[in-house]
Amino acid sequence: EVQLVESGGGLVQPGGSLRLSCTASNFTFSSYSMAWVRQAPGKGLEWIAYISRSTVNIFYADSIKGRFTISRDNAGNSVYLQMNSLRVEDTAVYYCARSPVNSYWLTYYFDSWGEGTLVTVSS
Amino acid sequence: EIVLTQSPGTLSLSPGERATLSCRASQSVIGSYLAWYQQKTGQAPRLLIYGSSSRATGIPDRFSGSGSGTAFTLTISRVEAEDFAVYYCQQYGSSPWTFGQGTKVEIK
């Protein structure tokens, strides 16, 4: 069974930084793209960052562009989200998600998800 | 940015009834690149459908998806107790990839 385990969430003051980690297991990590999707309390889902298998393609939502950075370590089966200049509106559960790869059609959907880690930005 | 509008906001059904959930896009979804997810309270989302109509691995055949352009539908042929949850659509044909606001399927 595919496993994605997020860590690194917590309480941080506005303007602060956090680094989220996601460790993957039970699949060939380097064969998949990865993404972060967040969900504010009581709200819907918001895709925020994506990284391809070899890191050639990296995409961000406008809401976090310039403040957050996604990266990955294929040897360590991990993906990261460095979050700087955090705002109150960044408060959410952050999910790590796997995105399949296909040569013939777009596959920017998410076929496996972690349980999420809560980030609370508050003074 | 493509805005996805889901309706109804809440669907109240009895087990065994048919559920029809709608997802409308503000502009055409390229390639019918639309996915559906199920999220139960306190849990992560689960992929149900991708490519508008392809079921994900392990998803029961009572779940089906259809549509193209700007109008998409998720149908649950006979709702079971485990299907009561919030359902989200997501388009992935145009960046930024966006989600609908969700439809809650609740027990009547």
XYZ file of N, CA and C in Angstrom:
693
model
N 0.837 -1.191 0.000
C 0.000 0.000 0.000
C 0.880 1.251 0.000
N 0.540 2.186 -0.871
C 1.271 3.457 -0.937
C 1.144 4.193 0.398
N 2.254 4.713 0.880
C 2.226 5.519 2.108
C 2.919 6.849 1.874
N 2.263 7.905 2.318
C 2.819 9.250 2.314
C 2.612 9.805 3.711
N 3.693 10.198 4.368
C 3.605 10.679 5.743
C 4.212 12.075 5.830
N 3.359 13.038 6.155
C 3.797 14.423 6.294
C 4.244 14.712 7.726
N 5.151 15.664 7.849
C 5.591 16.127 9.161
C 6.061 17.572 9.042
N 6.219 18.216 10.190
C 6.772 19.572 10.190
C 5.770 20.675 10.461
N 4.492 20.333 10.550
C 3.491 21.358 10.826
C 3.576 21.854 12.263
N 2.830 22.905 12.538
C 2.817 23.442 13.885
C 2.342 24.877 13.904
N 2.533 25.519 15.041
C 2.115 26.911 15.235
C 3.296 27.836 14.945
N 3.053 28.842 14.125
C 4.109 29.799 13.780
C 3.488 31.190 13.723
N 4.277 32.186 14.042
C 3.790 33.575 13.993
C 3.782 34.093 12.561
N 2.919 35.055 12.287
C 2.944 35.681 10.950
C 4.343 36.196 10.631
N 4.767 35.960 9.376
C 6.109 36.336 8.960
C 7.141 35.255 9.181
N 6.777 34.209 9.898
C 7.713 33.144 10.200
C 7.852 32.121 9.086
N 8.629 31.081 9.364
C 8.925 30.039 8.380
C 8.688 28.656 8.972
N 8.393 27.718 8.090
C 8.279 26.305 8.440
C 8.734 25.494 7.240
N 9.226 24.288 7.516
C 9.570 23.362 6.435
C 8.800 22.083 6.644
N 7.947 21.762 5.686
C 7.188 20.518 5.729
C 7.955 19.435 4.975
N 7.840 18.224 5.491
C 8.440 17.064 4.841
C 7.369 16.024 4.565
N 7.594 15.237 3.546
C 6.702 14.120 3.214
C 7.579 12.948 2.810
N 7.456 11.866 3.543
C 8.249 10.670 3.253
C 7.352 9.628 2.621
N 7.799 9.097 1.499
C 7.016 8.138 0.727
C 7.561 6.724 0.885
N 6.684 5.751 0.779
C 7.114 4.357 0.819
C 6.153 3.476 0.027
N 6.641 2.296 -0.305
C 5.861 1.251 -0.993
C 5.546 1.585 -2.450
N 6.335 2.454 -3.061
C 6.266 2.657 -4.501
C 7.579 3.279 -4.945
N 7.821 3.286 -6.244
C 9.060 3.834 -6.793
C 8.928 5.357 -6.870
N 9.415 6.015 -5.845
C 9.212 7.455 -5.670
C 9.693 8.247 -6.877
N 10.827 7.886 -7.429
C 11.433 8.658 -8.523
C 10.637 8.560 -9.822
N 9.625 7.705 -9.866
C 8.804 7.542 -11.075
C 7.555 8.406 -11.068
N 7.363 9.144 -10.011
C 6.142 9.939 -9.865
C 6.459 11.407 -9.623
N 5.591 12.262 -10.121
C 5.594 13.659 -9.720
C 4.913 13.757 -8.366
N 5.158 14.856 -7.671
C 4.581 15.058 -6.342
C 4.016 16.463 -6.231
N 3.115 16.648 -5.284
C 2.467 17.946 -5.127
C 2.096 18.177 -3.666
N 1.809 19.426 -3.369
C 1.233 19.807 -2.085
C -0.130 20.449 -2.357
N -1.105 20.039 -1.577
C -2.462 20.568 -1.654
C -2.860 20.936 -0.224
N -3.501 22.090 -0.054
C -3.867 22.483 1.305
C -5.372 22.672 1.440
N -5.811 22.655 2.690
C -7.235 22.798 2.991
C -7.368 23.627 4.256
N -7.844 24.847 4.105
C -8.095 25.700 5.260
C -9.226 25.107 6.090
N -9.268 25.404 7.381
C -10.286 24.814 8.256
C -11.701 25.036 7.732
N -12.434 23.949 7.540
C -13.811 24.032 7.080
C -13.980 24.424 5.625
N -12.884 24.471 4.878
C -12.940 24.934 3.489
C -12.593 23.806 2.510
N -12.520 24.164 1.230
C -12.222 23.193 0.187
C -10.730 23.020 -0.040
N -10.413 22.316 -1.110
C -9.040 21.970 -1.431
C -8.413 23.010 -2.358
N -7.122 23.254 -2.157
C -6.383 24.207 -2.988
C -5.041 23.594 -3.349
N -4.783 23.334 -4.648
C -3.460 22.911 -5.076
C -2.505 24.100 -4.940
N -1.282 23.867 -4.419
C -0.348 24.972 -4.265
C 1.021 24.750 -4.901
N 1.481 23.513 -5.029
C 2.822 23.314 -5.588
C 2.946 21.929 -6.209
N 3.806 21.839 -7.224
C 3.990 20.589 -7.983
C 5.440 20.494 -8.400
N 5.975 19.270 -8.344
C 7.347 19.057 -8.809
C 7.386 17.759 -9.606
N 7.995 17.784 -10.759
C 8.069 16.596 -11.598
C 9.136 15.637 -11.080
N 9.189 14.473 -11.702
C 10.091 13.406 -11.241
C 11.533 13.868 -11.113
N 11.986 14.569 -12.148
C 13.402 14.963 -12.196
C 13.612 16.416 -11.809
N 12.567 17.064 -11.297
C 12.551 18.481 -10.889
C 12.645 19.446 -12.072
N 12.514 18.960 -13.296
C 12.561 19.851 -14.460
C 11.375 20.811 -14.446
N 10.209 20.292 -14.082
C 8.995 21.120 -14.050
C 8.560 21.362 -12.613
N 8.483 22.625 -12.251
C 8.000 23.041 -10.933
C 6.971 24.141 -11.156
N 5.804 23.972 -10.555
C 4.719 24.936 -10.711
C 4.195 25.331 -9.332
N 3.744 26.585 -9.247
C 3.180 27.095 -8.001
C 1.866 27.825 -8.271
N 0.990 27.782 -7.294
C -0.197 28.633 -7.335
C 0.228 30.069 -7.032
N -0.505 31.013 -7.580
C -0.165 32.423 -7.367
C -0.196 32.801 -5.889
N -1.059 32.143 -5.117
C -1.237 32.500 -3.707
C 0.028 32.289 -2.879
N 0.937 31.441 -3.344
C 2.149 31.149 -2.557
C 3.441 31.421 -3.323
N 3.318 31.839 -4.568
C 4.499 32.062 -5.406
C 5.407 33.123 -4.793
N 6.703 32.806 -4.750
C 7.680 33.714 -4.176
C 7.877 33.554 -2.684
N 6.996 32.814 -2.035
C 7.106 32.604 -0.584
C 7.407 31.145 -0.246
N 6.866 30.217 -1.026
C 7.038 28.786 -0.769
C 7.936 28.179 -1.852
N 8.674 27.139 -1.471
C 9.536 26.428 -2.418
C 9.358 24.928 -2.232
N 9.067 24.245 -3.322
C 8.955 22.783 -3.288
C 10.272 22.182 -3.775
N 10.655 21.076 -3.162
C 11.865 20.364 -3.582
C 11.684 18.883 -3.273
N 12.578 18.071 -3.780
C 12.489 16.634 -3.533
C 13.873 16.013 -3.466
N 13.930 14.870 -2.812
C 15.149 14.073 -2.692
C 14.773 12.654 -3.094
N 15.068 12.283 -4.313
C 14.660 10.957 -4.791
C 15.404 9.833 -4.066
N 16.619 10.079 -3.654
C 17.367 9.045 -2.924
C 16.751 8.792 -1.559
N 16.176 9.832 -0.978
C 15.569 9.713 0.337
C 14.059 9.548 0.318
N 13.479 9.420 -0.889
C 12.026 9.231 -1.030
C 11.228 10.321 -0.310
N 11.670 11.558 -0.477
C 11.014 12.645 0.251
C 10.765 13.865 -0.636
N 9.713 14.574 -0.284
C 9.398 15.858 -0.910
C 9.207 16.872 0.214
N 9.577 18.110 -0.083
C 9.576 19.140 0.948
C 8.811 20.376 0.486
N 8.359 21.157 1.465
C 7.771 22.459 1.174
C 8.351 23.456 2.176
N 9.209 24.333 1.678
C 9.755 25.400 2.500
C 8.808 26.587 2.425
N 8.291 26.990 3.580
C 7.292 28.053 3.632
C 7.872 29.241 4.387
N 8.021 30.354 3.688
C 8.533 31.590 4.284
C 7.457 32.675 4.256
N 7.683 33.717 5.020
C 6.761 34.863 5.050
C 5.318 34.411 5.233
N 5.111 33.543 6.206
C 3.786 32.960 6.401
C 2.769 34.004 6.834
N 1.545 33.809 6.368
C 0.430 34.703 6.646
C -0.665 33.939 7.383
N -1.538 34.686 8.039
C -2.662 34.056 8.742
C -3.473 33.192 7.780
N -3.626 33.654 6.552
C -4.435 32.913 5.571
C -3.758 31.640 5.051
N -2.533 31.387 5.459
C -1.868 30.124 5.111
C -2.234 29.008 6.096
N -2.994 29.334 7.118
C -3.434 28.325 8.082
C -4.264 27.263 7.371
N -3.838 26.016 7.477
C -4.501 24.927 6.746
C -3.875 23.593 7.113
N -4.561 22.536 6.734
C -3.937 21.208 6.684
C -3.245 21.102 5.332
N -1.980 20.702 5.370
C -1.187 20.569 4.146
C -1.026 19.080 3.830
N -1.501 18.702 2.641
C -1.424 17.323 2.186
C -0.319 17.173 1.145
N 0.427 16.109 1.290
C 1.357 15.669 0.258
C 0.575 14.715 -0.642
N 0.746 14.830 -1.952
C -0.026 13.991 -2.859
C 0.848 13.524 -4.026
N 0.553 12.334 -4.496
C 1.293 11.759 -5.612
C 0.556 12.016 -6.914
N 1.313 12.335 -7.949
C 0.729 12.592 -9.265
C 1.367 11.637 -10.270
N 0.564 10.832 -10.957
C 1.131 9.857 -11.891
C 1.742 10.539 -13.103
N 2.487 9.771 -13.865
C 3.156 10.283 -15.061
C 2.728 9.456 -16.256
N 2.428 10.107 -17.358
C 2.045 9.413 -18.587
C 2.548 10.216 -19.774
N 3.065 9.519 -20.763
C 3.661 10.208 -21.911
C 2.634 10.738 -22.902
N 1.382 10.272 -22.791
C 0.401 10.574 -23.833
C -0.661 11.576 -23.422
N -0.913 11.706 -22.130
C -1.928 12.686 -21.723
C -1.539 13.295 -20.394
N -2.189 14.403 -20.080
C -1.898 15.118 -18.848
C -2.365 14.312 -17.635
N -1.575 14.355 -16.598
C -1.909 13.581 -15.400
C -1.698 14.404 -14.132
N -2.128 15.679 -14.197
C -1.948 16.529 -13.020
C -3.084 16.339 -12.026
N -3.405 15.086 -11.755
C -4.349 14.779 -10.685
C -3.587 13.984 -9.628
N -4.274 13.642 -8.533
C -3.554 13.142 -7.362
C -4.135 11.806 -6.925
N -3.354 10.738 -7.136
C -3.899 9.403 -6.929
C -3.612 8.803 -5.565
N -2.769 9.426 -4.776
C -2.554 8.996 -3.390
C -2.250 10.231 -2.555
N -2.724 10.212 -1.323
C -2.592 11.366 -0.435
C -2.081 10.921 0.930
N -1.304 11.784 1.573
C -0.984 11.573 2.976
C -2.142 12.017 3.852
N -1.977 11.866 5.166
C -3.027 12.244 6.103
C -3.001 13.735 6.437
N -1.937 14.414 6.058
C -1.871 15.858 6.238
C -1.182 16.276 7.526
N -0.690 17.507 7.510
C -0.093 18.111 8.699
C -0.649 19.529 8.838
N -1.029 19.879 10.046
C -1.692 21.169 10.287
C -0.669 22.261 10.516
N -0.825 23.338 9.759
C -0.027 24.545 9.942
C -0.949 25.652 10.422
N -0.620 26.234 11.561
C -1.413 27.325 12.116
C -0.536 28.564 12.196
N -0.971 29.621 11.531
C -0.232 30.885 11.545
C -1.034 31.880 12.381
N -0.491 32.214 13.521
C -1.215 33.078 14.447
C -0.243 33.727 15.418
N -0.591 34.923 15.842
C 0.229 35.609 16.842
C -0.281 35.344 18.255
N -7.864 31.649 -14.805
C -8.085 30.506 -13.919
C -9.493 29.971 -14.135
N -9.585 28.659 -14.247
C -10.896 28.028 -14.433
C -11.574 27.872 -13.072
N -12.772 28.415 -12.946
C -13.564 28.283 -11.726
C -14.540 27.116 -11.907
N -14.525 26.201 -10.955
C -15.441 25.061 -10.967
C -16.538 25.290 -9.941
N -17.789 25.154 -10.371
C -18.936 25.343 -9.482
C -19.678 24.024 -9.359
N -19.755 23.521 -8.149
C -20.427 22.245 -7.914
C -21.834 22.467 -7.380
N -22.740 21.603 -7.807
C -24.118 21.661 -7.298
C -24.686 20.255 -7.193
N -25.624 20.046 -6.259
C -26.020 21.025 -5.238
C -24.943 21.138 -4.165
N -25.112 22.045 -3.240
C -24.170 22.160 -2.135
C -24.271 20.962 -1.206
N -25.508 20.529 -0.960
C -25.770 19.358 -0.129
C -26.817 18.505 -0.802
N -26.606 17.195 -0.765
C -27.531 16.233 -1.356
C -27.939 15.262 -0.250
N -29.214 15.245 0.078
C -29.722 14.366 1.138
C -30.390 13.152 0.501
N -29.848 11.987 0.789
C -30.325 10.759 0.154
C -30.446 9.624 1.159
N -31.272 8.672 0.804
C -31.361 7.433 1.579
C -30.482 6.380 0.912
N -29.939 5.449 1.700
C -29.151 4.368 1.090
C -29.961 3.664 0.006
N -29.286 3.364 -1.117
C -29.954 2.724 -2.231
C -30.402 3.687 -3.315
N -30.483 4.968 -2.985
C -30.879 5.959 -3.978
C -29.722 6.322 -4.902
N -30.058 6.956 -6.004
C -29.068 7.391 -6.990
C -28.637 8.823 -6.663
N -27.334 9.056 -6.754
C -26.792 10.400 -6.520
C -26.228 10.961 -7.818
N -26.607 12.197 -8.121
C -26.095 12.870 -9.309
C -25.492 14.204 -8.881
N -24.182 14.326 -9.043
C -23.456 15.519 -8.632
C -22.954 16.234 -9.882
N -23.089 17.547 -9.890
C -22.718 18.340 -11.056
C -21.489 19.190 -10.781
N -20.672 19.380 -11.807
C -19.495 20.237 -11.751
C -19.461 21.025 -13.058
N -19.601 22.336 -12.947
C -19.599 23.186 -14.136
C -18.376 24.096 -14.125
N -17.734 24.204 -15.273
C -16.507 24.991 -15.399
C -16.787 26.338 -16.052
N -16.025 27.350 -15.647
C -16.206 28.699 -16.193
C -15.722 28.806 -17.641
N -14.907 27.850 -18.051
C -14.488 27.742 -19.447
C -14.194 26.278 -19.729
N -14.103 25.935 -20.987
C -13.958 24.539 -21.366
C -12.719 23.893 -20.747
N -12.894 22.693 -20.220
C -11.784 21.939 -19.645
C -11.097 21.162 -20.761
N -9.865 21.544 -21.023
C -9.095 20.921 -22.099
C -9.009 19.421 -21.901
N -9.279 18.666 -22.974
C -9.091 17.221 -22.951
C -9.974 16.468 -21.970
N -11.001 17.156 -21.441
C -11.844 16.545 -20.384
C -10.991 16.059 -19.226
N -9.963 16.846 -18.934
C -9.065 16.500 -17.828
C -9.713 16.922 -16.506
N -10.630 16.083 -16.061
C -11.363 16.370 -14.842
C -11.360 15.149 -13.939
N -11.114 15.388 -12.657
C -11.075 14.312 -11.669
C -12.109 14.570 -10.577
N -12.486 13.488 -9.913
C -13.395 13.552 -8.769
C -12.722 12.878 -7.567
N -12.936 13.476 -6.396
C -12.385 12.946 -5.144
C -13.507 12.834 -4.109
N -13.318 11.901 -3.211
C -14.206 11.736 -2.059
C -13.409 12.056 -0.803
N -14.001 12.830 0.100
C -13.341 13.109 1.367
C -14.312 12.885 2.515
N -13.972 11.975 3.398
C -14.748 11.756 4.603
C -14.183 12.623 5.720
N -15.016 12.906 6.697
C -14.632 13.806 7.784
C -13.359 13.339 8.472
N -12.392 14.236 8.560
C -11.147 13.933 9.245
C -10.175 13.078 8.451
N -10.487 12.828 7.194
C -9.627 11.990 6.368
C -9.093 12.762 5.165
N -8.079 12.194 4.546
C -7.550 12.765 3.313
C -8.496 12.457 2.152
N -8.445 13.267 1.099
C -9.237 12.940 -0.089
C -8.779 11.624 -0.718
N -9.701 11.016 -1.472
C -9.403 9.782 -2.200
C -9.829 9.983 -3.655
N -8.949 9.634 -4.573
C -9.264 9.769 -5.995
C -10.312 8.733 -6.397
N -11.378 9.188 -7.059
C -12.413 8.292 -7.572
C -12.321 8.133 -9.083
N -12.259 9.274 -9.779
C -12.383 9.330 -11.233
C -11.319 10.283 -11.768
N -10.723 9.933 -12.906
C -9.836 10.850 -13.612
C -10.185 10.796 -15.104
N -9.724 11.785 -15.829
C -10.059 11.815 -17.255
C -11.552 11.821 -17.511
N -12.300 12.435 -16.631
C -13.754 12.581 -16.687
C -14.532 11.299 -16.416
N -14.003 10.137 -16.848
C -14.820 8.918 -16.764
C -14.057 7.650 -16.390
N -12.774 7.740 -16.150
C -11.987 6.552 -15.808
C -11.955 6.368 -14.294
N -12.370 5.171 -13.852
C -12.338 4.904 -12.411
C -10.915 4.626 -11.946
N -10.572 5.172 -10.792
C -9.268 4.893 -10.202
C -9.231 3.464 -9.662
N -8.043 2.991 -9.389
C -7.851 1.626 -8.902
C -8.642 1.389 -7.629
N -9.418 0.290 -7.624
C -10.140 -0.105 -6.423
C -11.463 0.603 -6.189
N -11.858 1.462 -7.093
C -13.127 2.193 -6.917
C -14.280 1.342 -7.449
N -15.323 1.177 -6.630
C -16.460 0.327 -7.050
C -17.152 0.879 -8.293
N -17.754 -0.026 -9.068
C -18.359 0.413 -10.326
C -19.688 1.132 -10.139
N -20.141 1.306 -8.904
C -21.328 2.149 -8.704
C -20.994 3.626 -8.891
N -19.694 3.954 -8.907
C -19.246 5.319 -9.184
C -18.941 5.444 -10.674
N -19.520 6.465 -11.311
C -19.214 6.709 -12.714
C -19.150 8.204 -12.974
N -18.317 8.574 -13.931
C -18.176 9.971 -14.294
C -18.448 10.164 -15.766
N -18.945 11.359 -16.095
C -19.215 11.667 -17.491
C -19.091 13.163 -17.711
N -19.122 13.557 -18.985
C -19.111 14.970 -19.311
C -17.936 15.380 -20.163
N -18.013 16.602 -20.636
C -16.957 17.208 -21.442
C -17.224 18.700 -21.524
N -16.231 19.425 -22.033
C -16.411 20.866 -22.167
C -16.509 21.555 -20.823
N -17.699 22.048 -20.504
C -17.898 22.765 -19.244
C -18.829 22.050 -18.272
N -19.366 20.902 -18.647
C -20.342 20.226 -17.788
C -19.941 18.787 -17.523
N -19.801 18.465 -16.254
C -19.365 17.142 -15.829
C -20.276 16.629 -14.716
N -20.381 15.299 -14.630
C -21.277 14.682 -13.651
C -20.600 13.486 -13.014
N -20.772 13.374 -11.705
C -20.416 12.163 -10.974
C -21.719 11.511 -10.548
N -21.863 10.242 -10.855
C -23.068 9.495 -10.485
C -22.689 8.339 -9.578
N -23.449 8.196 -8.500
C -23.359 7.012 -7.648
C -24.667 6.269 -7.863
N -24.591 5.094 -8.466
C -25.815 4.433 -8.921
C -26.747 4.074 -7.758
N -26.194 3.533 -6.698
C -26.955 3.210 -5.497
C -26.071 3.542 -4.305
N -26.434 4.606 -3.604
C -25.601 5.094 -2.514
C -25.577 4.091 -1.364
N -24.384 3.815 -0.891
C -24.226 2.951 0.288
C -23.799 3.802 1.487
N -23.909 3.237 2.670
C -23.633 3.979 3.907
C -22.235 4.591 3.887
N -21.279 3.892 3.304
C -19.892 4.367 3.284
C -19.665 5.505 2.290
N -20.660 5.833 1.490
C -20.509 6.877 0.464
C -20.860 8.267 0.971
N -21.365 8.361 2.188
C -21.735 9.682 2.699
C -20.457 10.438 3.049
N -20.241 11.543 2.326
C -18.957 12.243 2.363
C -19.085 13.531 1.551
N -17.979 14.265 1.433
C -17.920 15.438 0.558
C -17.171 15.036 -0.707
N -17.678 15.486 -1.848
C -17.088 15.153 -3.137
C -16.601 16.433 -3.823
N -15.381 16.368 -4.345
C -14.784 17.506 -5.033
C -14.430 17.138 -6.465
N -14.664 18.080 -7.384
C -14.129 17.924 -8.726
C -12.861 18.774 -8.847
N -11.998 18.401 -9.769
C -10.740 19.119 -10.013
C -10.440 19.087 -11.504
N -10.123 20.247 -12.068
C -9.694 20.261 -13.467
C -8.175 20.351 -13.497
N -7.566 19.617 -14.413
C -6.113 19.631 -14.506
C -5.652 19.816 -15.948
N -6.503 20.412 -16.738
C -6.130 20.713 -18.118
C -5.433 22.046 -18.291
N -5.671 22.963 -17.347
C -5.096 24.308 -17.438
C -4.576 24.721 -16.070
N -3.348 25.235 -16.054
C -2.798 25.724 -14.802
C -3.333 27.128 -14.513
N -3.669 27.473 -13.276
C -3.555 26.611 -12.092
C -4.659 25.560 -12.036
N -4.314 24.381 -11.552
C -5.296 23.315 -11.413
C -6.209 23.663 -10.248
N -7.493 23.591 -10.480
C -8.440 24.110 -9.513
C -9.466 23.066 -9.105
N -9.988 23.243 -7.911
C -11.010 22.366 -7.350
C -12.334 23.116 -7.252
N -13.430 22.361 -7.308
C -14.720 22.917 -6.958
C -14.833 23.061 -5.456
N -15.927 23.667 -5.011
C -16.097 23.945 -3.580
C -16.646 22.747 -2.807
N -17.068 21.713 -3.527
C -17.526 20.492 -2.886
C -19.029 20.340 -2.829
N -19.469 19.088 -2.868
C -20.874 18.717 -2.626
C -20.878 17.709 -1.489
N -21.684 17.994 -0.482
C -21.809 17.070 0.640
C -22.979 16.128 0.383
N -22.711 14.836 0.451
C -23.771 13.834 0.345
C -24.057 13.332 1.750
N -25.266 13.612 2.236
C -25.609 13.261 3.609
C -26.791 12.299 3.649
N -26.910 11.645 4.800
C -28.000 10.684 4.994
C -29.315 11.431 5.229
N -30.344 11.034 4.490
C -31.654 11.664 4.631
C -32.374 11.094 5.839
